[in-house]
Short mmCIF file of C-alpha atoms and ligand atoms in Angstrom, two decimals:
data_model
loop_
_atom_site.label_atom_id
_atom_site.label_comp_id
_atom_site.label_asym_id
_atom_site.label_seq_id
_atom_site.Cartn_x
_atom_site.Cartn_y
_atom_site.Cartn_z
CA UNK U 1 10.01 -16.89 13.04
CA UNK U 2 10.80 -15.52 9.58
CA UNK U 3 8.64 -12.61 8.54
CA UNK U 4 6.35 -13.25 5.62
CA UNK U 5 7.74 -10.31 3.66
CA UNK U 6 10.74 -8.24 4.60
CA UNK U 7 12.41 -5.30 2.90
CA UNK U 8 15.95 -4.73 4.14
CA UNK U 9 17.52 -1.47 3.13
CA UNK U 10 15.83 -1.82 -0.25
CA UNK U 11 17.10 0.88 -2.58
CA UNK U 12 15.72 1.01 -6.09
CA UNK U 13 16.08 3.56 -8.86
CA UNK U 14 14.53 4.09 -12.27
CA UNK U 15 17.08 5.08 -14.85
CA UNK U 16 16.03 6.60 -18.12
CA UNK U 17 18.07 8.79 -20.47
CA UNK U 18 18.60 12.11 -18.75
CA UNK U 19 16.51 11.20 -15.73
CA UNK U 20 16.99 9.24 -12.55
CA UNK U 21 14.42 8.67 -9.85
CA UNK U 22 15.40 7.10 -6.56
CA UNK U 23 12.03 5.46 -5.96
CA UNK U 24 13.02 3.51 -2.84
CA UNK U 25 15.69 4.90 -0.55
CA UNK U 26 16.67 2.24 1.96
CA UNK U 27 13.32 0.75 2.93
CA UNK U 28 13.23 -1.38 6.08
CA UNK U 29 9.82 -2.92 6.56
CA UNK U 30 8.40 -6.20 7.76
CA UNK U 31 5.00 -7.58 6.88
CA UNK U 32 3.77 -10.33 9.17
CA UNK U 33 1.33 -13.11 8.46
CA UNK U 34 -2.30 -12.35 9.13
CA UNK U 35 -2.01 -8.58 9.38
CA UNK U 36 -3.17 -5.59 7.38
CA UNK U 37 -0.59 -2.95 6.63
CA UNK U 38 -1.23 0.27 4.78
CA UNK U 39 1.50 2.10 2.93
CA UNK U 40 0.51 5.73 2.52
CA UNK U 41 2.11 8.80 1.04
CA UNK U 42 1.74 11.40 -1.67
CA UNK U 43 2.14 10.68 -5.37
CA UNK U 44 5.69 9.60 -6.22
CA UNK U 45 6.61 8.49 -2.68
CA UNK U 46 7.30 4.95 -3.90
CA UNK U 47 4.19 3.04 -2.81
CA UNK U 48 3.62 1.20 -6.09
CA UNK U 49 7.31 0.47 -6.53
CA UNK U 50 7.44 -1.11 -3.07
CA UNK U 51 4.23 -3.09 -3.64
CA UNK U 52 5.36 -4.39 -7.00
CA UNK U 53 8.83 -5.26 -5.68
CA UNK U 54 7.13 -7.90 -3.48
CA UNK U 55 6.33 -9.88 -6.64
CA UNK U 56 9.38 -8.50 -8.43
CA UNK U 57 6.92 -7.01 -10.88
CA UNK U 58 9.15 -4.09 -11.72
CA UNK U 59 9.64 -2.51 -15.13
CA UNK U 60 12.92 -3.11 -16.94
CA UNK U 61 14.28 0.32 -16.12
CA UNK U 62 14.05 -0.36 -12.39
CA UNK U 63 17.45 -1.11 -10.89
CA UNK U 64 18.10 -2.45 -7.42
CA UNK U 65 21.00 -0.52 -5.98
CA UNK U 66 21.16 -1.98 -2.50
CA UNK U 67 19.28 -4.04 0.02
CA UNK U 68 16.93 -6.91 -0.52
CA UNK U 69 13.34 -8.03 -0.47
CA UNK U 70 12.64 -11.40 1.11
CA UNK U 71 9.47 -13.43 0.85
CA UNK U 72 9.35 -16.27 3.38
CA UNK U 73 13.05 -15.68 3.90
CA UNK U 74 14.00 -15.92 0.22
CA UNK U 75 15.20 -13.01 -1.88
CA UNK U 76 12.89 -12.27 -4.80
CA UNK U 77 15.99 -11.04 -6.62
CA UNK U 78 17.55 -14.51 -6.41
CA UNK U 79 14.48 -16.40 -7.56
CA UNK U 80 14.41 -18.21 -10.90
CA UNK U 81 11.77 -17.31 -13.48
CA UNK U 82 9.83 -20.44 -12.50
CA UNK U 83 9.96 -19.53 -8.78
CA UNK U 84 8.70 -16.05 -9.59
CA UNK U 85 5.84 -17.37 -11.68
CA UNK U 86 4.79 -19.66 -8.84
CA UNK U 87 5.10 -16.83 -6.32
CA UNK U 88 2.91 -14.50 -8.36
CA UNK U 89 0.37 -17.15 -9.29
CA UNK U 90 -0.05 -19.05 -6.05
CA UNK U 91 1.19 -16.95 -3.19
CA UNK U 92 0.42 -13.34 -3.99
CA UNK U 93 -2.78 -11.69 -5.14
CA UNK U 94 -2.89 -8.24 -6.73
CA UNK U 95 -5.70 -5.71 -6.89
CA UNK U 96 -5.11 -2.52 -8.87
CA UNK U 97 -6.81 0.84 -9.05
CA UNK U 98 -8.80 0.29 -12.21
CA UNK U 99 -10.64 -3.05 -12.29
CA UNK U 100 -11.47 -2.72 -15.98
CA UNK U 101 -7.76 -2.69 -16.80
CA UNK U 102 -7.30 -5.94 -14.85
CA UNK U 103 -10.10 -7.76 -16.70
CA UNK U 104 -10.14 -8.98 -20.29
CA UNK U 105 -12.98 -7.06 -21.97
CA UNK U 106 -13.57 -9.83 -24.53
CA UNK U 107 -13.96 -12.71 -22.10
CA UNK U 108 -16.93 -13.54 -19.90
CA UNK U 109 -16.26 -12.98 -16.20
CA UNK U 110 -16.88 -16.62 -15.33
CA UNK U 111 -14.18 -17.81 -17.69
CA UNK U 112 -11.65 -15.33 -16.31
CA UNK U 113 -12.43 -16.39 -12.76
CA UNK U 114 -12.17 -20.07 -13.77
CA UNK U 115 -8.70 -19.39 -15.20
CA UNK U 116 -7.67 -17.70 -11.95
CA UNK U 117 -8.94 -20.72 -10.02
CA UNK U 118 -7.02 -23.09 -12.27
CA UNK U 119 -9.61 -25.81 -11.77
CA UNK U 120 -9.34 -25.64 -7.99
CA UNK U 121 -12.75 -24.33 -7.03
CA UNK U 122 -16.19 -23.27 -8.06
CA UNK U 123 -16.65 -19.97 -9.91
CA UNK U 124 -20.07 -19.05 -8.51
CA UNK U 125 -18.97 -19.96 -5.00
CA UNK U 126 -15.95 -17.70 -5.26
CA UNK U 127 -18.05 -14.83 -6.66
CA UNK U 128 -20.45 -15.28 -3.74
CA UNK U 129 -17.54 -15.05 -1.29
CA UNK U 130 -16.77 -11.54 -2.51
CA UNK U 131 -20.42 -10.69 -1.88
CA UNK U 132 -21.50 -10.32 -5.48
CA UNK U 133 -25.26 -10.66 -5.69
CA UNK U 134 -26.45 -13.15 -8.28
CA UNK U 135 -23.04 -14.75 -8.96
CA UNK U 136 -24.32 -16.92 -11.82
CA UNK U 137 -25.45 -13.85 -13.70
CA UNK U 138 -22.17 -12.06 -13.00
CA UNK U 139 -20.29 -15.09 -14.35
CA UNK U 140 -22.21 -14.88 -17.63
CA UNK U 141 -21.50 -11.13 -17.98
CA UNK U 142 -18.76 -9.34 -19.81
CA UNK U 143 -16.77 -6.85 -17.69
CA UNK U 144 -18.40 -3.77 -19.26
CA UNK U 145 -21.79 -4.98 -18.06
CA UNK U 146 -20.69 -4.60 -14.42
CA UNK U 147 -20.47 -1.48 -12.27
CA UNK U 148 -17.00 -0.41 -11.09
CA UNK U 149 -17.64 -1.79 -7.62
CA UNK U 150 -18.82 -5.15 -8.98
CA UNK U 151 -15.85 -5.35 -11.36
CA UNK U 152 -13.47 -4.66 -8.47
CA UNK U 153 -15.13 -7.47 -6.49
CA UNK U 154 -14.44 -9.78 -9.44
CA UNK U 155 -10.80 -8.69 -9.37
CA UNK U 156 -10.69 -9.37 -5.62
CA UNK U 157 -12.17 -12.82 -6.25
CA UNK U 158 -9.44 -13.53 -8.81
CA UNK U 159 -6.77 -12.24 -6.44
CA UNK U 160 -7.83 -14.64 -3.67
CA UNK U 161 -8.69 -17.55 -6.00
CA UNK U 162 -5.62 -19.60 -5.07
CA UNK U 163 -5.61 -18.69 -1.39
CA UNK U 164 -2.53 -16.46 -1.55
CA UNK U 165 -0.66 -15.62 1.63
CA UNK U 166 -0.67 -11.92 0.80
CA UNK U 167 -2.91 -9.62 -1.19
CA UNK U 168 -1.38 -6.37 -2.42
CA UNK U 169 -4.03 -3.78 -3.19
CA UNK U 170 -2.74 -0.65 -4.98
CA UNK U 171 -5.26 2.20 -4.58
CA UNK U 172 -8.01 -0.44 -4.71
CA UNK U 173 -10.86 2.00 -4.29
CA UNK U 174 -9.54 5.09 -6.06
CA UNK U 175 -11.64 4.54 -9.18
CA UNK U 176 -14.83 3.65 -7.28
CA UNK U 177 -17.74 5.82 -6.17
CA UNK U 178 -17.33 7.04 -2.62
CA UNK U 179 -20.49 5.15 -1.65
CA UNK U 180 -19.02 1.73 -2.42
CA UNK U 181 -15.41 2.29 -1.34
CA UNK U 182 -15.79 1.24 2.25
CA UNK U 183 -17.96 -1.73 1.35
CA UNK U 184 -15.35 -3.11 -1.04
CA UNK U 185 -12.68 -2.56 1.63
CA UNK U 186 -14.86 -4.23 4.26
CA UNK U 187 -15.09 -7.28 2.02
CA UNK U 188 -11.32 -7.33 1.50
CA UNK U 189 -10.81 -7.02 5.26
CA UNK U 190 -13.28 -9.79 6.04
CA UNK U 191 -11.66 -12.14 3.51
CA UNK U 192 -8.24 -11.31 4.93
CA UNK U 193 -9.37 -12.23 8.43
CA UNK U 194 -11.04 -15.43 7.23
CA UNK U 195 -8.11 -16.63 5.18
CA UNK U 196 -5.44 -15.29 7.58
CA UNK U 197 -3.61 -13.83 4.61
CA UNK U 198 -1.83 -10.50 4.88
CA UNK U 199 -3.26 -7.44 3.22
CA UNK U 200 -1.02 -4.65 1.98
CA UNK U 201 -3.00 -1.54 1.06
CA UNK U 202 -1.19 1.12 -0.96
CA UNK U 203 -3.08 4.37 -0.75
CA UNK U 204 -2.94 8.10 -0.30
CA UNK U 205 -6.32 8.04 1.45
CA UNK U 206 -5.58 8.28 5.16
CA UNK U 207 -9.18 8.07 6.25
CA UNK U 208 -9.63 4.84 4.37
CA UNK U 209 -6.46 3.47 5.91
CA UNK U 210 -7.49 4.48 9.41
CA UNK U 211 -10.52 2.28 9.10
CA UNK U 212 -9.14 -0.69 7.23
CA UNK U 213 -5.55 -1.30 8.32
CA UNK U 214 -3.90 -2.33 11.59
CA UNK U 215 -0.48 -0.86 10.88
CA UNK U 216 0.58 1.99 8.67
CA UNK U 217 3.84 2.97 6.99
CA UNK U 218 3.96 6.63 5.98
CA UNK U 219 6.28 7.00 2.99
CA UNK U 220 8.11 10.13 1.99
CA UNK U 221 10.64 10.30 -0.86
CA UNK U 222 11.06 6.56 -1.03
CA UNK U 223 11.25 5.52 2.61
CA UNK U 224 8.90 5.00 5.52
CA UNK U 225 9.29 8.04 7.78
CA UNK U 226 6.84 6.71 10.36
CA UNK U 227 5.69 3.15 10.84
CA UNK U 228 3.52 1.63 13.53
CA UNK U 229 0.01 0.78 14.70
CA UNK U 230 -2.62 2.91 12.97
CA UNK U 231 -4.11 4.27 16.19
CA UNK U 232 -0.76 5.51 17.47
CA UNK U 233 0.60 6.89 14.23
CA UNK U 234 -2.53 8.66 13.04
CA UNK U 235 -3.86 9.91 16.38
CA UNK U 236 -0.52 10.97 17.74
CA UNK U 237 1.91 11.45 14.84
CA UNK U 238 5.57 11.76 15.75
CA UNK U 239 6.78 12.82 12.30
CA UNK U 240 6.00 16.31 10.96
CA UNK U 241 5.02 14.79 7.61
CA UNK U 242 2.45 12.45 9.17
CA UNK U 243 1.15 15.39 11.14
CA UNK U 244 0.84 17.52 8.02
CA UNK U 245 -0.86 14.70 6.12
CA UNK U 246 -3.35 14.23 8.94
CA UNK U 247 -4.14 17.93 8.91
CA UNK U 248 -4.45 18.01 5.14
CA UNK U 249 -6.84 15.08 5.03
CA UNK U 250 -8.37 15.40 8.45
CA UNK U 251 -11.88 15.51 7.09
CA UNK U 252 -12.85 18.43 9.30
CA UNK U 253 -13.52 20.70 6.33
CA UNK U 254 -16.89 22.30 5.98
CA UNK U 255 -18.86 21.65 2.78
CA UNK U 256 -17.15 23.43 -0.09
CA UNK U 257 -13.89 23.82 1.79
CA UNK U 258 -10.77 22.22 0.33
CA UNK U 259 -8.55 20.24 2.69
CA UNK U 260 -5.50 22.31 3.56
CA UNK U 261 -2.67 21.14 1.32
CA UNK U 262 0.86 20.65 2.59
CA UNK U 263 2.92 23.57 1.29
CA UNK U 264 5.52 22.67 -1.32
CA UNK U 265 5.65 19.69 -3.64
CA UNK U 266 6.37 16.08 -2.91
CA UNK U 267 9.95 15.13 -3.65
CA UNK U 268 11.49 12.28 -5.54
CA UNK U 269 15.22 12.31 -5.06
CA UNK U 270 17.68 11.38 -7.78
CA UNK U 271 20.20 10.18 -5.20
CA UNK U 272 20.33 9.80 -1.44
CA UNK U 273 20.86 13.18 0.14
CA UNK U 274 22.75 14.09 3.28
CA UNK U 275 19.70 15.92 4.59
CA UNK U 276 16.18 15.02 5.62
CA UNK U 277 14.17 14.81 2.38
CA UNK U 278 11.16 16.44 4.04
CA UNK U 279 13.13 19.38 5.46
CA UNK U 280 12.31 21.85 2.64
CA UNK U 281 8.58 21.50 3.43
CA UNK U 282 8.84 21.00 7.16
CA UNK U 283 7.42 23.63 9.48
CA UNK U 284 9.65 22.36 12.29
CA UNK U 285 12.98 22.13 10.50
CA UNK U 286 16.17 23.13 12.29
CA UNK U 287 19.68 23.58 10.87
CA UNK U 288 20.60 19.94 11.59
CA UNK U 289 17.84 18.74 9.23
CA UNK U 290 19.71 20.17 6.25
CA UNK U 291 22.91 18.32 7.05
CA UNK U 292 22.02 15.02 8.75
CA UNK U 293 19.69 12.43 7.30
CA UNK U 294 17.57 11.15 10.19
CA UNK U 295 17.78 7.40 10.74
CA UNK U 296 14.67 5.51 11.71
CA UNK U 297 14.39 5.12 15.50
CA UNK U 298 12.02 3.29 17.77
CA UNK U 299 9.97 5.77 19.84
CA UNK U 300 6.63 5.44 21.58
CA UNK U 301 5.67 2.18 19.91
CA UNK U 302 6.57 3.13 16.37
CA UNK U 303 9.56 3.74 14.08
CA UNK U 304 10.21 7.38 13.20
CA UNK U 305 12.83 9.04 11.03
CA UNK U 306 12.91 12.57 12.48
CA UNK U 307 15.51 14.26 14.67
CA UNK U 308 12.77 15.90 16.70
CA UNK U 309 10.24 13.11 17.12
CA UNK U 310 10.37 13.23 20.93
CA UNK U 311 9.77 16.96 20.97
CA UNK U 312 6.88 16.64 18.53
CA UNK U 313 5.24 13.94 20.62
CA UNK U 314 5.69 15.99 23.79
CA UNK U 315 4.22 19.07 22.20
CA UNK U 316 1.25 17.40 20.54
CA UNK U 317 -1.65 17.20 22.98
CA UNK U 318 -2.94 13.65 23.10
CA UNK U 319 -6.08 13.36 21.04
CA UNK U 320 -8.51 11.27 23.02
CA UNK U 321 -10.20 8.76 20.78
CA UNK U 322 -13.90 9.38 20.59
CA UNK U 323 -14.92 5.87 19.67
CA UNK U 324 -16.22 5.07 23.14
N1 ATP C 401 8.67 3.06 -14.96
C1 ATP C 401 9.20 4.15 -14.40
N2 ATP C 401 10.20 4.83 -15.00
C2 ATP C 401 10.77 5.92 -14.45
N3 ATP C 401 10.39 6.41 -13.25
C3 ATP C 401 9.40 5.80 -12.59
C4 ATP C 401 8.76 4.62 -13.12
N4 ATP C 401 7.81 4.23 -12.24
C5 ATP C 401 7.86 5.10 -11.22
N5 ATP C 401 8.83 6.02 -11.41
C6 ATP C 401 9.20 7.11 -10.49
O1 ATP C 401 9.52 6.55 -9.23
C7 ATP C 401 8.99 7.33 -8.17
C8 ATP C 401 8.05 6.49 -7.32
O2 ATP C 401 6.93 6.11 -8.11
P1 ATP C 401 5.75 5.19 -7.59
O3 ATP C 401 4.87 4.93 -8.75
O4 ATP C 401 6.31 4.01 -6.88
O5 ATP C 401 5.05 6.14 -6.53
P2 ATP C 401 3.58 6.09 -5.88
O6 ATP C 401 3.76 6.43 -4.44
O7 ATP C 401 2.94 4.79 -6.20
O8 ATP C 401 2.83 7.28 -6.61
P3 ATP C 401 1.28 7.43 -7.00
O9 ATP C 401 0.56 7.84 -5.75
O10 ATP C 401 1.30 8.50 -8.04
O11 ATP C 401 0.81 6.10 -7.53
C9 ATP C 401 8.31 8.53 -8.84
O12 ATP C 401 9.21 9.60 -8.86
C10 ATP C 401 8.04 8.04 -10.23
O13 ATP C 401 8.03 9.10 -11.16
MG1 MG C 402 1.21 4.26 -7.17
#
């Protein structure tokens, strides 16, 4: 069966005078129906570019250099303007970091939700589905009268209004108080399961991902370096970058302690290199890493782009899950 969404060697650069950023460097990734996939990585790793490419919502300076992105088997780069409008309106739903930026400040919430529904459903019913208390009152409100968490629930309601087959959520909880983050994600997850849509979560928050996604793609410098089921990838990372990210955000810090950062800065390449992009920051690098770009390989139930994935897996003691 055709995958719902498939990136095949997708390579995309932003060109501006005097600057070039290779935002996606040969991304191979499949998103199935009825699954939740998280795309994680540091700032600049290409998460937003990949998420937006699904709806071909890319800025003018973005240039596809190679590869393709297929939705239900059709290239978004071959679609007509009318096809793209229909795709974005009826088949995809988007949730962004800042709900206030997604809502029109001058229009009552109910009217905005009604527009999203396009006459195909009841506003209060939809607001109740995203677990907003007192939906009628919310509908009469202007966005600024809502808390951040409530506003993000309205945005979620608008994103699912036309029963899309995929919801793309870009840092959906980053602007929310820690106390409501998981609850908003729980709602998104529940709606995903009910509607059997796919949920793509773009985030740098590994702990959030561990709880709310089934599969995870760890991006570095524009490509997934490790991709597989959350439990495998996060409990037993096979890529040094995943391992470093897990350590940095492990959550084992004592009060007042900062998580240990990964030494060095994240990289955005200007062109594909002959080396492993993570090598300059990698504690396990060997001479080969500076001269051979590791291809993605299938190992231990996941895809990994590291020359030494087997050795890393063998060396890492298996962390027994303590959820029993
Ligand atoms: N409109 C643009 N023009 C030029 N470069 C851009 C543009 N948008 C993104 N880039 C560059 O492309 C690379 C990938 O950016 P992208 O926003 O996809 O990363 P991200 O993983 O979403 O980062 P963040 O966590 O900061 O949101 C970065 O180097 C970024 O500077
Ligand atoms: Mg982003």
